[in-house]
Amino acid sequence: MTIRPTRITADRIGQFARMAPIGTDPASVRQRVEALERLLEGLFVIPGINRKIGLDVLLDFVPVAGDAVAAAMGGWLIWEARNIGMSRVQMARMAGNVGIDFLLGLIPFIGAVPDFFFRSNTMNVRMIKRHLDKHHPATTIVNAKK
């Protein structure tokens, strides 16, 4: 059993910075969206229930401004989808996911509960990965579980 850190440290932030390359090629886009998804949805694990949470849930505790920041970060995923050539229908679906997440988060303090279960950024990253796997198969990464 491995112990996972429950604090956000400078080293954890540095890991995200190293995982986000600047290029516009599909492989760089894949790495950036995966890093953002980890930041928003899987920053650390809640002890006892082994459920990952990230900035998306934590920002819900800051009324309105936190939800706006989380929605802007979700909007950045849609921008990346546009840059790799995803269809308008797919991007509209992604925008709907971010919109639902934003509206649920507007409920003060209680809005964190639905956001804990409705992971719009994870759904949007899956859509981006499917698109990249189909149209840019060279970027596919096979993770071997140990």
Backbone as JSON, one array per atom type, in Angstrom:
{
  "sequence": "MTIRPTRITADRIGQFARMAPIGTDPASVRQRVEALERLLEGLFVIPGINRKIGLDVLLDFVPVAGDAVAAAMGGWLIWEARNIGMSRVQMARMAGNVGIDFLLGLIPFIGAVPDFFFRSNTMNVRMIKRHLDKHHPATTIVNAKK",
  "N": [[0.83, -1.17, 0.0], [0.61, 2.16, -0.93], [1.36, 5.38, 0.32], [-0.32, 8.3, -0.25], [0.32, 11.74, -0.93], [-1.39, 14.34, 0.82], [-1.26, 17.01, 0.76], [-0.83, 20.11, -0.92], [2.06, 20.83, -2.38], [5.07, 22.66, -3.24], [6.56, 21.01, -4.85], [4.61, 19.33, -5.99], [3.2, 21.19, -7.57], [5.25, 21.89, -9.29], [5.51, 19.49, -10.67], [3.23, 19.51, -12.27], [3.84, 21.68, -13.91], [6.03, 20.69, -15.34], [4.76, 18.7, -16.78], [3.3, 19.93, -18.73], [3.79, 20.66, -21.8], [4.73, 23.21, -24.23], [4.22, 23.16, -26.97], [2.22, 22.99, -30.08], [1.54, 20.67, -31.22], [-0.29, 17.53, -31.52], [0.55, 15.64, -29.54], [1.63, 17.22, -27.5], [-0.64, 18.68, -26.83], [-2.22, 16.61, -25.79], [-0.73, 15.95, -23.48], [-0.93, 18.37, -22.05], [-3.74, 18.63, -21.59], [-4.21, 16.36, -20.07], [-2.63, 16.93, -17.83], [-3.96, 19.21, -16.85], [-6.41, 18.06, -16.25], [-5.66, 16.33, -14.19], [-4.92, 18.25, -12.3], [-7.37, 19.6, -11.87], [-9.19, 17.55, -11.17], [-7.91, 15.44, -9.8], [-6.04, 16.07, -7.75], [-5.34, 15.39, -5.09], [-5.88, 12.63, -2.77], [-8.68, 11.84, -0.8], [-8.33, 10.77, 2.43], [-9.42, 7.65, 3.73], [-11.85, 7.39, 2.21], [-10.76, 7.07, -0.23], [-11.07, 8.72, -2.53], [-10.41, 10.78, -5.23], [-9.84, 14.27, -5.36], [-9.77, 17.6, -6.66], [-8.74, 20.89, -7.69], [-11.15, 21.77, -8.77], [-13.28, 20.98, -7.09], [-12.41, 22.17, -4.72], [-12.42, 24.89, -5.38], [-15.1, 25.42, -5.35], [-15.76, 26.22, -2.83], [-15.23, 28.86, -2.7], [-17.26, 31.45, -3.06], [-18.96, 32.2, -6.08], [-16.66, 33.51, -7.51], [-14.79, 31.41, -7.4], [-16.14, 29.42, -8.79], [-16.27, 30.66, -11.27], [-13.57, 30.73, -11.99], [-13.02, 27.98, -12.12], [-14.75, 27.33, -14.23], [-13.57, 28.82, -16.26], [-11.15, 27.46, -16.53], [-12.14, 25.02, -17.4], [-13.16, 25.95, -19.79], [-10.81, 26.44, -21.11], [-10.05, 23.85, -21.78], [-11.92, 23.38, -23.78], [-11.06, 25.22, -25.64], [-8.59, 24.09, -26.34], [-9.6, 21.78, -27.54], [-10.8, 22.91, -29.78], [-8.55, 23.8, -31.11], [-7.37, 21.42, -31.94], [-9.07, 20.53, -33.81], [-11.63, 19.47, -33.25], [-15.13, 18.66, -33.67], [-17.91, 21.0, -33.92], [-20.17, 20.09, -32.64], [-19.18, 18.31, -30.73], [-17.67, 20.12, -29.21], [-19.74, 21.75, -28.3], [-21.08, 19.97, -26.66], [-19.09, 19.59, -24.74], [-19.01, 22.21, -23.73], [-21.55, 22.27, -22.61], [-21.19, 20.43, -20.52], [-19.34, 21.85, -18.92], [-20.92, 24.07, -18.36], [-23.07, 22.96, -16.86], [-21.61, 22.06, -14.67], [-20.72, 24.55, -13.72], [-23.17, 25.81, -13.04], [-24.15, 24.06, -11.06], [-22.19, 24.45, -9.16], [-22.69, 27.03, -8.3], [-24.39, 27.02, -6.15], [-24.11, 27.91, -2.9], [-21.59, 26.46, -0.9], [-22.99, 23.92, -0.69], [-22.87, 23.27, -3.31], [-20.48, 22.02, -3.82], [-20.83, 19.35, -3.34], [-22.4, 18.05, -5.5], [-20.5, 18.56, -7.45], [-18.42, 17.01, -6.65], [-19.15, 14.53, -7.53], [-20.0, 14.85, -10.23], [-17.96, 15.02, -12.74], [-16.98, 17.08, -14.83], [-14.69, 17.94, -16.21], [-13.16, 15.62, -16.45], [-14.82, 14.12, -18.1], [-14.73, 15.73, -20.39], [-12.0, 15.63, -21.05], [-11.8, 12.93, -21.68], [-13.3, 12.92, -24.05], [-11.64, 14.48, -25.67], [-9.36, 12.87, -25.72], [-10.38, 10.6, -27.04], [-10.85, 11.72, -29.56], [-8.22, 12.44, -30.27], [-7.05, 9.86, -30.28], [-8.36, 8.74, -32.43], [-7.87, 10.47, -34.65], [-5.2, 11.17, -34.47], [-3.32, 8.87, -34.05], [-0.68, 8.35, -33.33], [-0.16, 9.68, -30.99], [-1.13, 8.22, -28.93], [-0.94, 6.81, -25.73], [0.09, 4.02, -24.01], [-0.62, 2.78, -20.97], [0.94, 0.74, -18.73], [-0.15, -1.23, -16.15], [1.15, -1.89, -12.96]],
  "CA": [[0.0, 0.0, 0.0], [1.39, 3.4, -0.99], [0.75, 6.54, 0.97], [-0.37, 9.41, -1.19], [0.34, 13.01, -0.21], [-2.67, 15.03, 0.88], [-0.99, 18.44, 0.76], [-0.33, 20.7, -2.16], [3.39, 21.35, -2.12], [5.72, 23.26, -4.4], [6.98, 19.92, -5.71], [3.43, 18.88, -6.76], [2.94, 22.22, -8.57], [6.33, 21.75, -10.26], [5.2, 18.33, -11.5], [2.27, 19.94, -13.28], [4.53, 22.56, -14.85], [6.85, 19.85, -16.22], [3.91, 17.85, -17.61], [2.55, 20.74, -19.68], [4.66, 21.24, -22.83], [4.19, 24.41, -24.86], [3.96, 22.95, -28.39], [0.86, 22.89, -30.58], [1.34, 19.35, -31.83], [-1.27, 16.73, -30.78], [1.13, 14.99, -28.35], [1.72, 18.26, -26.47], [-2.02, 18.96, -26.39], [-2.63, 15.5, -24.93], [-0.07, 16.08, -22.19], [-1.48, 19.53, -21.34], [-5.1, 18.4, -21.09], [-4.11, 15.37, -19.0], [-2.1, 17.62, -16.65], [-5.02, 20.05, -16.32], [-7.41, 17.17, -15.66], [-5.11, 15.92, -12.88], [-4.98, 19.41, -11.41], [-8.75, 19.92, -11.53], [-9.99, 16.44, -10.67], [-7.19, 14.41, -9.07], [-4.87, 16.67, -7.11], [-4.99, 14.53, -3.96], [-6.87, 11.62, -2.4], [-9.25, 12.0, 0.53], [-8.07, 9.55, 3.19], [-10.59, 6.94, 4.24], [-12.77, 7.0, 1.15], [-9.94, 6.89, -1.44], [-11.67, 9.46, -3.65], [-9.57, 11.89, -5.64], [-10.45, 15.57, -5.61], [-8.81, 18.58, -7.14], [-9.1, 22.29, -7.56], [-12.53, 22.0, -9.17], [-14.1, 20.87, -5.88], [-11.94, 23.15, -3.74], [-12.84, 26.23, -5.8], [-16.52, 25.6, -5.05], [-15.91, 26.83, -1.52], [-15.1, 30.3, -2.88], [-18.51, 31.8, -3.76], [-19.01, 32.78, -7.43], [-15.35, 33.66, -8.14], [-14.19, 30.09, -7.54], [-16.84, 28.75, -9.88], [-15.88, 31.31, -12.51], [-12.21, 30.28, -12.29], [-13.13, 26.58, -12.55], [-15.38, 27.33, -15.56], [-12.56, 29.32, -17.21], [-10.2, 26.37, -16.77], [-12.88, 24.09, -18.25], [-13.21, 26.59, -21.1], [-9.5, 26.24, -21.74], [-10.1, 22.53, -22.42], [-12.7, 23.53, -25.02], [-10.16, 25.93, -26.56], [-7.65, 23.08, -26.84], [-10.37, 20.93, -28.45], [-10.97, 23.66, -31.01], [-7.25, 23.87, -31.78], [-7.01, 20.14, -32.56], [-10.02, 20.27, -34.88], [-12.84, 18.73, -32.87], [-16.33, 19.21, -34.29], [-18.68, 21.95, -33.12], [-21.09, 19.32, -31.81], [-18.4, 17.83, -29.59], [-17.34, 21.27, -28.37], [-20.97, 22.18, -27.64], [-21.3, 19.01, -25.57], [-18.12, 19.93, -23.71], [-19.48, 23.45, -23.11], [-22.68, 21.89, -21.76], [-20.63, 19.83, -19.3], [-18.77, 22.93, -18.11], [-22.05, 24.9, -17.91], [-23.75, 22.25, -15.78], [-20.69, 22.11, -13.53], [-20.75, 25.92, -13.22], [-24.47, 26.07, -12.4], [-24.21, 23.3, -9.81], [-21.26, 25.05, -8.22], [-23.18, 28.32, -7.81], [-25.09, 26.83, -4.88], [-23.05, 28.1, -1.9], [-21.09, 25.35, -0.08], [-23.63, 22.66, -1.06], [-22.5, 23.03, -4.69], [-19.3, 21.17, -3.88], [-21.25, 17.95, -3.28], [-22.59, 17.5, -6.85], [-19.25, 18.67, -8.2], [-17.61, 15.88, -6.2], [-19.55, 13.36, -8.31], [-20.1, 15.2, -11.64], [-16.62, 15.44, -13.12], [-17.09, 17.57, -16.2], [-13.38, 18.01, -16.85], [-12.77, 14.26, -16.8], [-15.61, 13.75, -19.29], [-14.23, 16.48, -21.54], [-10.69, 15.09, -21.42], [-12.05, 11.66, -22.38], [-13.71, 13.24, -25.42], [-10.44, 14.94, -26.39], [-8.5, 11.69, -25.94], [-10.98, 9.78, -28.11], [-10.59, 12.41, -30.82], [-6.79, 12.28, -30.57], [-6.79, 8.46, -30.61], [-8.92, 8.45, -33.76], [-7.3, 11.3, -35.7], [-3.75, 11.27, -34.29], [-3.01, 7.65, -33.28], [0.71, 8.33, -32.86], [-0.09, 10.29, -29.66], [-1.7, 7.31, -27.96], [-0.02, 6.32, -24.7], [-0.4, 2.81, -23.37], [-0.14, 2.72, -19.59], [0.99, -0.61, -18.19], [-0.35, -1.26, -14.7], [2.1, -2.77, -12.28]],
  "C": [[0.89, 1.24, 0.0], [0.62, 4.51, -0.31], [0.83, 7.69, -0.01], [-0.39, 10.73, -0.42], [-1.03, 13.68, -0.26], [-2.48, 16.54, 0.91], [-0.52, 18.88, -0.61], [1.0, 21.36, -1.83], [3.97, 21.95, -3.39], [6.18, 22.17, -5.37], [5.82, 19.42, -6.57], [3.11, 19.89, -7.87], [4.01, 22.13, -9.66], [6.12, 20.56, -11.18], [4.23, 18.71, -12.6], [2.92, 20.82, -14.32], [5.38, 21.75, -15.82], [6.0, 19.01, -17.17], [3.21, 18.62, -18.71], [3.48, 21.38, -20.72], [3.95, 22.37, -23.58], [3.76, 24.18, -26.31], [2.5, 22.85, -28.77], [0.57, 21.55, -31.24], [0.38, 18.53, -30.95], [-0.71, 16.06, -29.52], [1.25, 15.99, -27.2], [0.35, 18.61, -25.93], [-2.49, 17.87, -25.45], [-2.01, 15.64, -23.54], [-0.64, 17.25, -21.38], [-2.86, 19.26, -20.78], [-5.1, 17.34, -19.99], [-3.59, 16.01, -17.72], [-3.18, 18.51, -16.02], [-6.11, 19.2, -15.65], [-6.94, 16.67, -14.3], [-5.2, 17.05, -11.87], [-6.42, 19.68, -10.95], [-9.5, 18.79, -10.85], [-9.23, 15.45, -9.79], [-5.95, 14.91, -8.36], [-4.41, 15.85, -5.9], [-6.15, 13.63, -3.6], [-7.36, 11.92, -0.98], [-9.03, 10.7, 1.29], [-9.39, 8.94, 3.7], [-11.55, 6.49, 3.16], [-12.06, 6.77, -0.18], [-10.57, 7.52, -2.67], [-10.8, 10.66, -3.97], [-10.41, 13.16, -5.78], [-9.35, 16.52, -6.06], [-9.31, 19.98, -6.94], [-10.56, 22.55, -7.91], [-13.46, 21.95, -7.96], [-13.7, 21.94, -4.88], [-12.38, 24.57, -4.09], [-14.32, 26.47, -5.54], [-16.75, 26.25, -3.7], [-15.66, 28.33, -1.54], [-16.32, 30.74, -3.7], [-18.27, 32.58, -5.05], [-17.64, 32.86, -8.11], [-14.68, 32.31, -8.36], [-14.82, 29.31, -8.68], [-16.47, 29.35, -11.23], [-14.47, 30.86, -12.94], [-12.24, 28.84, -12.8], [-13.74, 26.49, -13.95], [-14.39, 27.83, -16.62], [-11.54, 28.23, -17.53], [-10.85, 25.28, -17.63], [-13.01, 24.63, -19.67], [-11.9, 26.45, -21.85], [-9.43, 24.87, -22.4], [-10.85, 22.59, -23.75], [-11.85, 24.25, -26.07], [-9.15, 24.96, -27.16], [-8.36, 22.15, -27.83], [-10.55, 21.61, -29.8], [-9.66, 23.66, -31.81], [-6.85, 22.55, -32.42], [-8.05, 19.7, -33.58], [-11.23, 19.44, -34.51], [-14.07, 19.43, -33.46], [-17.06, 20.16, -33.34], [-19.67, 21.24, -32.2], [-20.37, 18.82, -30.55], [-18.05, 18.98, -28.65], [-18.58, 21.8, -27.66], [-21.3, 21.26, -26.47], [-20.34, 19.29, -24.41], [-18.54, 21.22, -22.98], [-20.68, 23.19, -22.21], [-22.21, 21.28, -20.45], [-20.09, 20.91, -18.36], [-19.89, 23.81, -17.55], [-22.81, 24.26, -16.77], [-22.9, 22.29, -14.52], [-20.71, 23.5, -12.89], [-22.05, 26.2, -12.47], [-24.62, 25.31, -11.08], [-23.31, 23.93, -8.74], [-21.72, 26.38, -7.66], [-23.94, 28.21, -6.5], [-24.03, 26.91, -3.78], [-22.82, 26.86, -1.02], [-21.7, 24.0, -0.46], [-23.25, 22.29, -2.5], [-21.28, 22.16, -4.86], [-19.68, 19.7, -3.92], [-21.54, 17.39, -4.68], [-21.32, 17.54, -7.69], [-18.29, 17.54, -7.83], [-17.9, 14.64, -7.05], [-19.63, 13.63, -9.82], [-18.78, 15.8, -12.07], [-16.59, 15.84, -14.6], [-15.74, 17.59, -16.91], [-12.88, 16.63, -17.27], [-13.52, 13.8, -18.05], [-15.07, 14.45, -20.53], [-12.86, 15.98, -21.99], [-10.84, 13.74, -22.12], [-12.46, 11.9, -23.82], [-12.5, 13.68, -26.25], [-9.53, 13.75, -26.69], [-9.06, 10.8, -27.03], [-10.72, 10.4, -29.47], [-9.12, 12.24, -31.23], [-6.45, 10.84, -30.96], [-7.25, 8.13, -32.03], [-8.16, 9.19, -34.86], [-5.78, 11.45, -35.62], [-3.27, 10.06, -33.48], [-1.58, 7.59, -32.76], [0.85, 8.91, -31.44], [-0.6, 9.36, -28.57], [-0.62, 6.79, -27.02], [-0.65, 5.12, -24.04], [0.22, 2.75, -21.98], [-0.19, 1.28, -19.11], [0.84, -0.53, -16.69], [0.56, -2.27, -14.08], [1.4, -3.6, -11.26]]
}
